[in-house]
CSV table of C-alpha atoms in Angstrom, one decimal:
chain,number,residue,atom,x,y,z
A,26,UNK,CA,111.0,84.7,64.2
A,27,UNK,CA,108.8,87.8,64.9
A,28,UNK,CA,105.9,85.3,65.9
A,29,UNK,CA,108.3,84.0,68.7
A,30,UNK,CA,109.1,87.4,70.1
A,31,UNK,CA,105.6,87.9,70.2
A,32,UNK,CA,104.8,84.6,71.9
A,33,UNK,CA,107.6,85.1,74.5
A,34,UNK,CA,106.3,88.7,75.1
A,35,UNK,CA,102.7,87.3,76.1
A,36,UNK,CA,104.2,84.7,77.9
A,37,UNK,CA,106.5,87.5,80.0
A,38,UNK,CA,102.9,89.9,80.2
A,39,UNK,CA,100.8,87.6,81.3
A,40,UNK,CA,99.2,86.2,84.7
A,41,UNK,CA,98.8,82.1,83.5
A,42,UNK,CA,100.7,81.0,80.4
A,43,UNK,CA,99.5,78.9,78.3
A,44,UNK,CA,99.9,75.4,79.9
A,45,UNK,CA,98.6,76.8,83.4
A,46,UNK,CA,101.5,78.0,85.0
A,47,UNK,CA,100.9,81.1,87.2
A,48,UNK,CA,103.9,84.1,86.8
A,49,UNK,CA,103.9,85.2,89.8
A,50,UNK,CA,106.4,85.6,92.8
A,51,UNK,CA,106.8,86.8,96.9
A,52,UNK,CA,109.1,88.6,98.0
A,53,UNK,CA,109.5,90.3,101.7
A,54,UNK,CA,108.2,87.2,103.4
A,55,UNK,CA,109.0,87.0,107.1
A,56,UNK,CA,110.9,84.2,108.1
A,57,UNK,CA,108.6,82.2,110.4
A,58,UNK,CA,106.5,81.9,107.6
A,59,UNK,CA,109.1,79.9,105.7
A,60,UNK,CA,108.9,77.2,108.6
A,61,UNK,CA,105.5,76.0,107.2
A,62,UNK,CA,107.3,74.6,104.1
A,63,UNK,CA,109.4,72.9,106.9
A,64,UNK,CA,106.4,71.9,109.1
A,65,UNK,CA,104.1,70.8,106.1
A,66,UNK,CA,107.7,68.8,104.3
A,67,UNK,CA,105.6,66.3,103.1
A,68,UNK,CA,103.8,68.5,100.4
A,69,UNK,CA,107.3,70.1,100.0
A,70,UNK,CA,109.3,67.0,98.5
A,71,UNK,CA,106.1,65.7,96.9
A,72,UNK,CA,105.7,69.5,94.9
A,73,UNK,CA,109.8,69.7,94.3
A,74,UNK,CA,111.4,69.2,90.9
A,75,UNK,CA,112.5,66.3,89.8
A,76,UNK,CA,116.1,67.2,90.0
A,77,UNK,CA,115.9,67.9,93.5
A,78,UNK,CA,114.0,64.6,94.4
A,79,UNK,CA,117.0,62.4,93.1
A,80,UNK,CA,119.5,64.8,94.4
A,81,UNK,CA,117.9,64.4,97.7
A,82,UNK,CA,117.6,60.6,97.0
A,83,UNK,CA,121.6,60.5,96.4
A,84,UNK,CA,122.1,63.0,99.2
A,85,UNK,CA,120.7,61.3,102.0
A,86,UNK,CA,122.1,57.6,101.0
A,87,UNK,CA,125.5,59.0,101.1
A,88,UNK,CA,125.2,60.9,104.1
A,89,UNK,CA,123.8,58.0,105.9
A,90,UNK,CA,126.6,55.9,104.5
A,91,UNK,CA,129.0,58.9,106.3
A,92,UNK,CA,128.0,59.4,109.5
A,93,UNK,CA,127.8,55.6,110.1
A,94,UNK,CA,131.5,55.6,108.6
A,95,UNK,CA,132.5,57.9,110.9
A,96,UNK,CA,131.2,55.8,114.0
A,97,UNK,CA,132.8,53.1,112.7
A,98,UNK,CA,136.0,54.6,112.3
A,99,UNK,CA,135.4,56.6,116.2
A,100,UNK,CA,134.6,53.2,117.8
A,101,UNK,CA,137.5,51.5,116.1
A,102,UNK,CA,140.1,54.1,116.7
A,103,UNK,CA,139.6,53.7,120.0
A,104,UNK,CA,139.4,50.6,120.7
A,105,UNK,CA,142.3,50.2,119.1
A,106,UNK,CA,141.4,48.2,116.3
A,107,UNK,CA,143.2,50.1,113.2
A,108,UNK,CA,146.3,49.0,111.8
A,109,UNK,CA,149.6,50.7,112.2
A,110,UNK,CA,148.0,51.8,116.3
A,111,UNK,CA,150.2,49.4,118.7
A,112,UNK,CA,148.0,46.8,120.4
A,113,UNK,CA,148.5,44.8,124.0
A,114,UNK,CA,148.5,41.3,124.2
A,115,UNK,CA,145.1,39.8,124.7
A,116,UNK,CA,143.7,42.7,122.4
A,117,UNK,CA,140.1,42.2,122.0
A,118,UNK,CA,139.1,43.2,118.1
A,119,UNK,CA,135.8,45.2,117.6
A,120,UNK,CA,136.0,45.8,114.0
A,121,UNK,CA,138.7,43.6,112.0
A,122,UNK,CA,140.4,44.7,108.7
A,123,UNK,CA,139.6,48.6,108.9
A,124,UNK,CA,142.3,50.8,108.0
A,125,UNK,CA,141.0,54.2,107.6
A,126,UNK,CA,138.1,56.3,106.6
A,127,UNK,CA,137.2,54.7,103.4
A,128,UNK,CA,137.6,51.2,104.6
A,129,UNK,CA,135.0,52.7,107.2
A,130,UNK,CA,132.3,54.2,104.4
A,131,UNK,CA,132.8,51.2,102.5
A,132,UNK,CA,132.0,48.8,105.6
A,133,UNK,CA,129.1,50.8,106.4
A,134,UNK,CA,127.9,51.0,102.7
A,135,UNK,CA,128.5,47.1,102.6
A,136,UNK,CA,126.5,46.6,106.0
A,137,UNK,CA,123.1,49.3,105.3
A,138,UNK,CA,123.0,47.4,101.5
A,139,UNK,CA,123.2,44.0,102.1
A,140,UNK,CA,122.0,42.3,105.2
A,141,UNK,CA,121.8,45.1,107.7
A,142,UNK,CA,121.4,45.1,111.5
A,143,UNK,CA,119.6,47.0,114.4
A,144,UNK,CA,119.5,50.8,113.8
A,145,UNK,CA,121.6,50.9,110.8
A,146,UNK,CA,119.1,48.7,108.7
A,147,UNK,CA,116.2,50.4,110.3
A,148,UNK,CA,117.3,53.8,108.9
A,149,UNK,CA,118.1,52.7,105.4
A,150,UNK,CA,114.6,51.4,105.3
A,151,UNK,CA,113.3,54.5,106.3
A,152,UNK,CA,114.8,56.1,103.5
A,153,UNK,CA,113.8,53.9,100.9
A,154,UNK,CA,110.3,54.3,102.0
A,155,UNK,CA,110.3,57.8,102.3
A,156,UNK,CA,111.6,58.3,98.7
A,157,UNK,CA,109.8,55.6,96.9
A,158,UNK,CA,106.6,57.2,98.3
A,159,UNK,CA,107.5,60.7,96.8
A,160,UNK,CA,108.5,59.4,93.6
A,161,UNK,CA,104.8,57.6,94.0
A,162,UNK,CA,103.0,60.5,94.9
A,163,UNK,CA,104.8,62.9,92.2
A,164,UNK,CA,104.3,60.0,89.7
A,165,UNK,CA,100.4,60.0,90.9
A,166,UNK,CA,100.3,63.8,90.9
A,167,UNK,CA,96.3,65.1,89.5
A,168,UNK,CA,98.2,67.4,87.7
A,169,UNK,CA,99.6,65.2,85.0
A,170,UNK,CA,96.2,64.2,83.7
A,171,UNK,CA,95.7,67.9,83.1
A,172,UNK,CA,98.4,67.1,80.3
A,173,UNK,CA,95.8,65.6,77.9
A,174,UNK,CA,93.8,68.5,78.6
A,175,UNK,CA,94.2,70.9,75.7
A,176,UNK,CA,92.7,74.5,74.8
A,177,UNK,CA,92.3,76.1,71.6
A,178,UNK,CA,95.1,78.5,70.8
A,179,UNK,CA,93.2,81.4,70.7
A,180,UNK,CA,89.4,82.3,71.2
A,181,UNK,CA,87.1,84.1,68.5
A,182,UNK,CA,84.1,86.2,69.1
A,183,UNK,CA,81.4,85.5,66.3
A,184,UNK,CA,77.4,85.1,66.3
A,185,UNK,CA,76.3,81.8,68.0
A,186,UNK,CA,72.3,81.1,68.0
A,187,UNK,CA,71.4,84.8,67.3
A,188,UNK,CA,74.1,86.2,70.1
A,189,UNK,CA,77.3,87.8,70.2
A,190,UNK,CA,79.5,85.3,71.8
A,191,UNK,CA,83.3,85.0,73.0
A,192,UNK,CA,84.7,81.1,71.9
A,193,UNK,CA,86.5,78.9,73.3
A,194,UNK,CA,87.5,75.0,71.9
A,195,UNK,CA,88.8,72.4,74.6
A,196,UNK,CA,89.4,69.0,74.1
A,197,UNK,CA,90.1,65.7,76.1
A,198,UNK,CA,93.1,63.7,74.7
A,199,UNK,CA,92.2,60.9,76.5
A,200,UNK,CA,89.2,58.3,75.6
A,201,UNK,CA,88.6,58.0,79.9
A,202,UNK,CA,86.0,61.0,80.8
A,203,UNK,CA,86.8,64.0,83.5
A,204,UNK,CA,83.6,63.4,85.8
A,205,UNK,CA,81.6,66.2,87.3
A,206,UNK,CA,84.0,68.4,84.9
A,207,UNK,CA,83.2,72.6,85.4
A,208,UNK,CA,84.0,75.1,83.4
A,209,UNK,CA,84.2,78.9,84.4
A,210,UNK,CA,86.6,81.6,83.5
A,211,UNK,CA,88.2,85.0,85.5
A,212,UNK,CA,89.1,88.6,83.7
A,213,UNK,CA,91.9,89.6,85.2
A,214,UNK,CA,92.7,93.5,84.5
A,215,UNK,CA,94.2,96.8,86.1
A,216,UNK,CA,91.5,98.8,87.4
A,217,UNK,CA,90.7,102.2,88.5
A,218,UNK,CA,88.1,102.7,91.5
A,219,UNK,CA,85.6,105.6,91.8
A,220,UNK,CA,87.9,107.0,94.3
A,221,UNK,CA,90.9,106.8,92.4
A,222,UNK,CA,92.7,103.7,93.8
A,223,UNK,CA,94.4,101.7,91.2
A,224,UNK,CA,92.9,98.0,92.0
A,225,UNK,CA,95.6,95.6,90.1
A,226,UNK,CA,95.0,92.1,88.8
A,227,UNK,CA,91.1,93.3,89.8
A,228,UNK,CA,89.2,89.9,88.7
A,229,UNK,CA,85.7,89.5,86.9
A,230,UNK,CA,83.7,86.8,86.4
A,231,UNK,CA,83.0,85.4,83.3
A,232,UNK,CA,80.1,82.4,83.0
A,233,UNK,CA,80.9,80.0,80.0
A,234,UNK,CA,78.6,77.6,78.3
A,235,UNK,CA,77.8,74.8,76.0
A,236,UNK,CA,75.0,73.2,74.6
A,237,UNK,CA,74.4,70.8,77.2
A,238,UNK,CA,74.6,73.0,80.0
A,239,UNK,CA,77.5,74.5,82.5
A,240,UNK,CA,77.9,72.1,85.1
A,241,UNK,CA,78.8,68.4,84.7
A,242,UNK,CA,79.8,67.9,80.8
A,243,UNK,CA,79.9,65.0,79.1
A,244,UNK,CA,83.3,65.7,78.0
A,245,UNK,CA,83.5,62.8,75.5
A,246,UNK,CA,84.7,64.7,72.4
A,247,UNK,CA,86.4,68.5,72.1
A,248,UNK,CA,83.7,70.9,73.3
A,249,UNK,CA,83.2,75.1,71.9
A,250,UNK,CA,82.7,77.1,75.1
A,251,UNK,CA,81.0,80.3,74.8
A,252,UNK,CA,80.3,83.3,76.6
A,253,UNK,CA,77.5,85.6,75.3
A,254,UNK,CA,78.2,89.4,75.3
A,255,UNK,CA,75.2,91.4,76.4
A,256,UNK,CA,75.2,94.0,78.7
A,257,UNK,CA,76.4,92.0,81.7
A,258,UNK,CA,79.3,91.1,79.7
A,259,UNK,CA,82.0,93.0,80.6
A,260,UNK,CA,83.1,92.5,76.9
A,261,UNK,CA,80.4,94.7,76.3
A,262,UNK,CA,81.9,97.9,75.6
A,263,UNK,CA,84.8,96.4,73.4
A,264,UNK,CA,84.6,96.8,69.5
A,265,UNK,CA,86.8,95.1,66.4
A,266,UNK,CA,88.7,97.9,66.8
A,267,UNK,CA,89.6,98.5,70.2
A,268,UNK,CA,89.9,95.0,71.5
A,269,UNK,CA,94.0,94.6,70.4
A,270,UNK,CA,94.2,98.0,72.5
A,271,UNK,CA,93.1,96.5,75.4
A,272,UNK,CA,95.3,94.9,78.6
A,273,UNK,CA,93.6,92.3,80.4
A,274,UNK,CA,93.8,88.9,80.6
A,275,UNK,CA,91.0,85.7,80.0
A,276,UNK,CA,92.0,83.2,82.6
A,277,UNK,CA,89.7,79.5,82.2
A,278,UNK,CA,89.2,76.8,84.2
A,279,UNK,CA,88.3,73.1,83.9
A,280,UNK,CA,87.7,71.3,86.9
A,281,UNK,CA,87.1,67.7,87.3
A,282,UNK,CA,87.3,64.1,88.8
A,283,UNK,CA,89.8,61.6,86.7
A,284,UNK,CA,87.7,58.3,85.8
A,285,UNK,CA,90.7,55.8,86.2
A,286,UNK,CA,92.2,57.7,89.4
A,287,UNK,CA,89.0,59.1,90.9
A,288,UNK,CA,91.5,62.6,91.7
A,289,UNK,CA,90.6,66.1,91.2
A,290,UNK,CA,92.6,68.0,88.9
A,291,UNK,CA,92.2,71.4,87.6
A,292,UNK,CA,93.3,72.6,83.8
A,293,UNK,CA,93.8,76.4,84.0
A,294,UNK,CA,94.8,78.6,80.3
A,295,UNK,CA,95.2,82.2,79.3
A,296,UNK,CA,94.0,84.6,76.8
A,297,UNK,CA,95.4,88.4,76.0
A,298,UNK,CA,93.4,90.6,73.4
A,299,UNK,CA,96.1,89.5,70.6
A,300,UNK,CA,94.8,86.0,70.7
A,301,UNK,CA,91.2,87.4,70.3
A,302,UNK,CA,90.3,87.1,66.7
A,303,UNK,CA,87.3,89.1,66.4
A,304,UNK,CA,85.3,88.2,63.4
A,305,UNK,CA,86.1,84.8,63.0
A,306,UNK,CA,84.7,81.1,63.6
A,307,UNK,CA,86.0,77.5,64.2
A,308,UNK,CA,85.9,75.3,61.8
A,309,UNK,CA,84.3,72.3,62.4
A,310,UNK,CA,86.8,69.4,63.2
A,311,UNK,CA,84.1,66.4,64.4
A,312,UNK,CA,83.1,63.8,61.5
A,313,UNK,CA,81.5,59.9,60.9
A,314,UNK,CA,83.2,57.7,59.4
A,315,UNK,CA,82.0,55.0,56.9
A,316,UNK,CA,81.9,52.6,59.8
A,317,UNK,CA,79.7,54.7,61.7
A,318,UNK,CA,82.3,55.6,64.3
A,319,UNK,CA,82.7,59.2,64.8
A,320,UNK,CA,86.7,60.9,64.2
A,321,UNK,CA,88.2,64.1,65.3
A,322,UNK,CA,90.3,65.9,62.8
A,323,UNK,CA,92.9,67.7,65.5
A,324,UNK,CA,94.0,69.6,63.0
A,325,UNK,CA,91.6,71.8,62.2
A,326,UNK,CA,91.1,72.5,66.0
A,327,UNK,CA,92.4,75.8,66.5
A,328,UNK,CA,92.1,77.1,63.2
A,329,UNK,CA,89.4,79.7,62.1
A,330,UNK,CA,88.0,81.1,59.2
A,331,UNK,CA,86.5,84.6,58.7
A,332,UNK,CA,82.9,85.2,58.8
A,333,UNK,CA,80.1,88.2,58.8
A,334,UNK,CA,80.2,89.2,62.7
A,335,UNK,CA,79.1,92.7,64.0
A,336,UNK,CA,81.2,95.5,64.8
A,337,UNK,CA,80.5,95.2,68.3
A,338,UNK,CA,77.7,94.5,70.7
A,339,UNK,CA,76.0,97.6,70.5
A,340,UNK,CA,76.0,97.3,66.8
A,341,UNK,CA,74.5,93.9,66.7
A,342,UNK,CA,71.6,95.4,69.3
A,343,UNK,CA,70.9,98.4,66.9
A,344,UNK,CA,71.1,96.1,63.8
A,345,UNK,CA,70.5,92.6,64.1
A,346,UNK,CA,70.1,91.7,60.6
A,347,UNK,CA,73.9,93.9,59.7
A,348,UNK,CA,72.6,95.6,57.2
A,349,UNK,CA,73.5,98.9,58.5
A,350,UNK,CA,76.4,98.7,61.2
A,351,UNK,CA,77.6,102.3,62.6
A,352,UNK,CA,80.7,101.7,64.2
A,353,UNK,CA,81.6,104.0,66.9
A,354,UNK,CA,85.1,103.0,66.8
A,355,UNK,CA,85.7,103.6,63.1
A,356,UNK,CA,87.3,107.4,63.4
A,357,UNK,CA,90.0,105.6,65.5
A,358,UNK,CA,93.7,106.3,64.1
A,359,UNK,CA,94.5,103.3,62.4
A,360,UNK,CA,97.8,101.2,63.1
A,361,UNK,CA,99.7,99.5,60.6
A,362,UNK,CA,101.2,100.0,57.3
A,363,UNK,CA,98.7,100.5,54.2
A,364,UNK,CA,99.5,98.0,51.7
A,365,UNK,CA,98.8,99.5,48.6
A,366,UNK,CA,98.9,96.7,46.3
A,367,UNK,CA,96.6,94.6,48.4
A,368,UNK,CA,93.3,93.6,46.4
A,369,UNK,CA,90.3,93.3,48.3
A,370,UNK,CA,88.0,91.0,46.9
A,371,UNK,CA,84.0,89.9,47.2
A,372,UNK,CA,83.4,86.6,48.1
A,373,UNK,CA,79.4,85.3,47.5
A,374,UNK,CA,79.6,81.7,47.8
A,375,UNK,CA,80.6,80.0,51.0
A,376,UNK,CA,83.0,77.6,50.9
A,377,UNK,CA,82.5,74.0,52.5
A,378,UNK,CA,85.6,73.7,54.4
A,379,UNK,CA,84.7,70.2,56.1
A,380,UNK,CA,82.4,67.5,55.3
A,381,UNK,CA,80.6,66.0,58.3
């Protein structure tokens, strides 16, 4: 329970939650500008819930069905034509058997959904295409491939090839590839200028990498991102210590072209300081089968294990080898509740967690 008041406390704190959704809202917007939505309605309907779409599909059905209803009962009240109104001789019928308002809606209901004439038809055609191409287009939306795009739950800073680095896992769910796929991040924090302005959701940033490069990834199987902390790092200054103290936000993006629909789509996730482990590593999740075919154990791929990791950067530049790591941030006040019957223990050997 605690871990879900935590969760929904991120999710209320930060700028992008975790499936890509930005928090964010307008207010005092002058009304002209509220015509664009009007002007562009094609993007509107195609970007509106679900709920809204078949509302609007319902809505527009039945008030077509109305107003026609209400013609036919106008031209045949005066005319004449309704029953109980007193009629001359010779009396010329326009519409036969109508003898009220619903007998109306359901003639003109009857005439728009079966065979149709003239205007009438043409405008129940209209609708029919108009909302079977938004249904289309929401259906087609690049957005819903970025569905089987998935990130790691949280990122962990360890040593990678003899640097410092910030990690990330993502993975494709699908076997088709994202082509041309990028992958960048933004650090998105409150700042304070050298003249004293308050600067907020100031944004930094922050170059990710894999083995085979940062631009066009052959994203076949779930990839580790990493960002190296060195002095250009604005992760620089941060320790094991003071990185849960911290309030910013690690924003990342993957952009890329679907294979099967050839459309751009862009997978967008979060990271606050509590989802940070310092100090820890991923565990491998990629193995070969027997046939030779190689398998993806999903469930290792957002769990991490402890390993040996500096303090922080400026450790690891003073003492690459660890042997001798003076903390800066060890006199800190610590938080927490000492529990005294907690045994710490050494452990030598390394355990094999997965067999490749």
């Amino acid at each position: 329970e605690l871990g879900g008041l935590q969760e929904s406390y991120f999710n209320l704190t930060r700028l992008v939650d975790k499936d890509g959704r930005c928090n964010i809202e307008f207010g005092n917007i002058k009304y002209r500008n509220h015509l664009g939505y009007v002007v562009d309605f094609w993007t509107t309907f195609v970007e509106v819930r679900w709920r809204y779409v078949l509302l609007m599909f319902v809505a527009s059905f039945i008030g077509s069905w109305f107003v026609f209803s209400l013609l036919w009962y106008w031209i045949a009240q005066s005319n004449g034509d309704l029953m109980g109104q007193n009629r001359a001789d010779g009396h010329v019928r326009c519409v036969d058997n109508m003898d009220g308002l619903t007998t109306a809606f359901l003639y003109s209901l009857e005439t728009q959904t079966t065979i149709g004439y003239g205007g009438r038809s043409l405008i129940g055609v209209f609708i029919n295409c108009f909302i079977c191409g938004v249904i289309l287009a929401k259906i087609s939306l690049p957005k819903k491939r970025a569905k089987t795009v998935t990130f790691s739950d949280t990122a962990v800073i360890c040593l990678n090839k003899e640097s410092l680095c910030l990690l990330i896992r993502v993975a494709n769910l699908r076997k088709t590839l994202l082509i041309g796929s990028q992958i960048y991040g933004k650090l998105v924090r409150t700042t304070t200028t050298a003249d004293g302005d308050t600067v907020i959701l100031d944004q930094v940033d922050i170059d990710f990498v894999v083995d085979a490069g940062k631009d066009n990834l052959f994203f076949v199987c779930p990839m580790t991102l990493y960002h190296a902390i060195d002095r250009s790092s604005p992760f620089y200054e941060l320790s094991a210590n003071s990185l849960p103290q911290q309030d910013f936000e690690l924003v990342v993006f993957l952009d890329g072209t679907a294979e099967s629909t050839s459309s751009s789509c862009q997978v967008r996730t979060s990271y606050v300081p509590q989802e940070i482990q310092w100090g820890h590593s991923f565990l491998p999740i990629i193995s070969r089968t027997k046939t030779g075919k190689y398998r993806v154990d999903f469930s290792n791929f957002s769990k991490s294990v402890r390993v040996t990791t500096p303090h922080c950067a400026r450790c690891f530049e003073k003492d690459p080898d660890l042997t001798g790591c003076n903390a800066e941030d060890d006199q800190q006040e610590k938080s927490g509740i000492d529990n005294l019957g907690f045994q710490v223990i050494d452990i030598h050997d390394s355990v094999d967690v997965t067999k490749m």
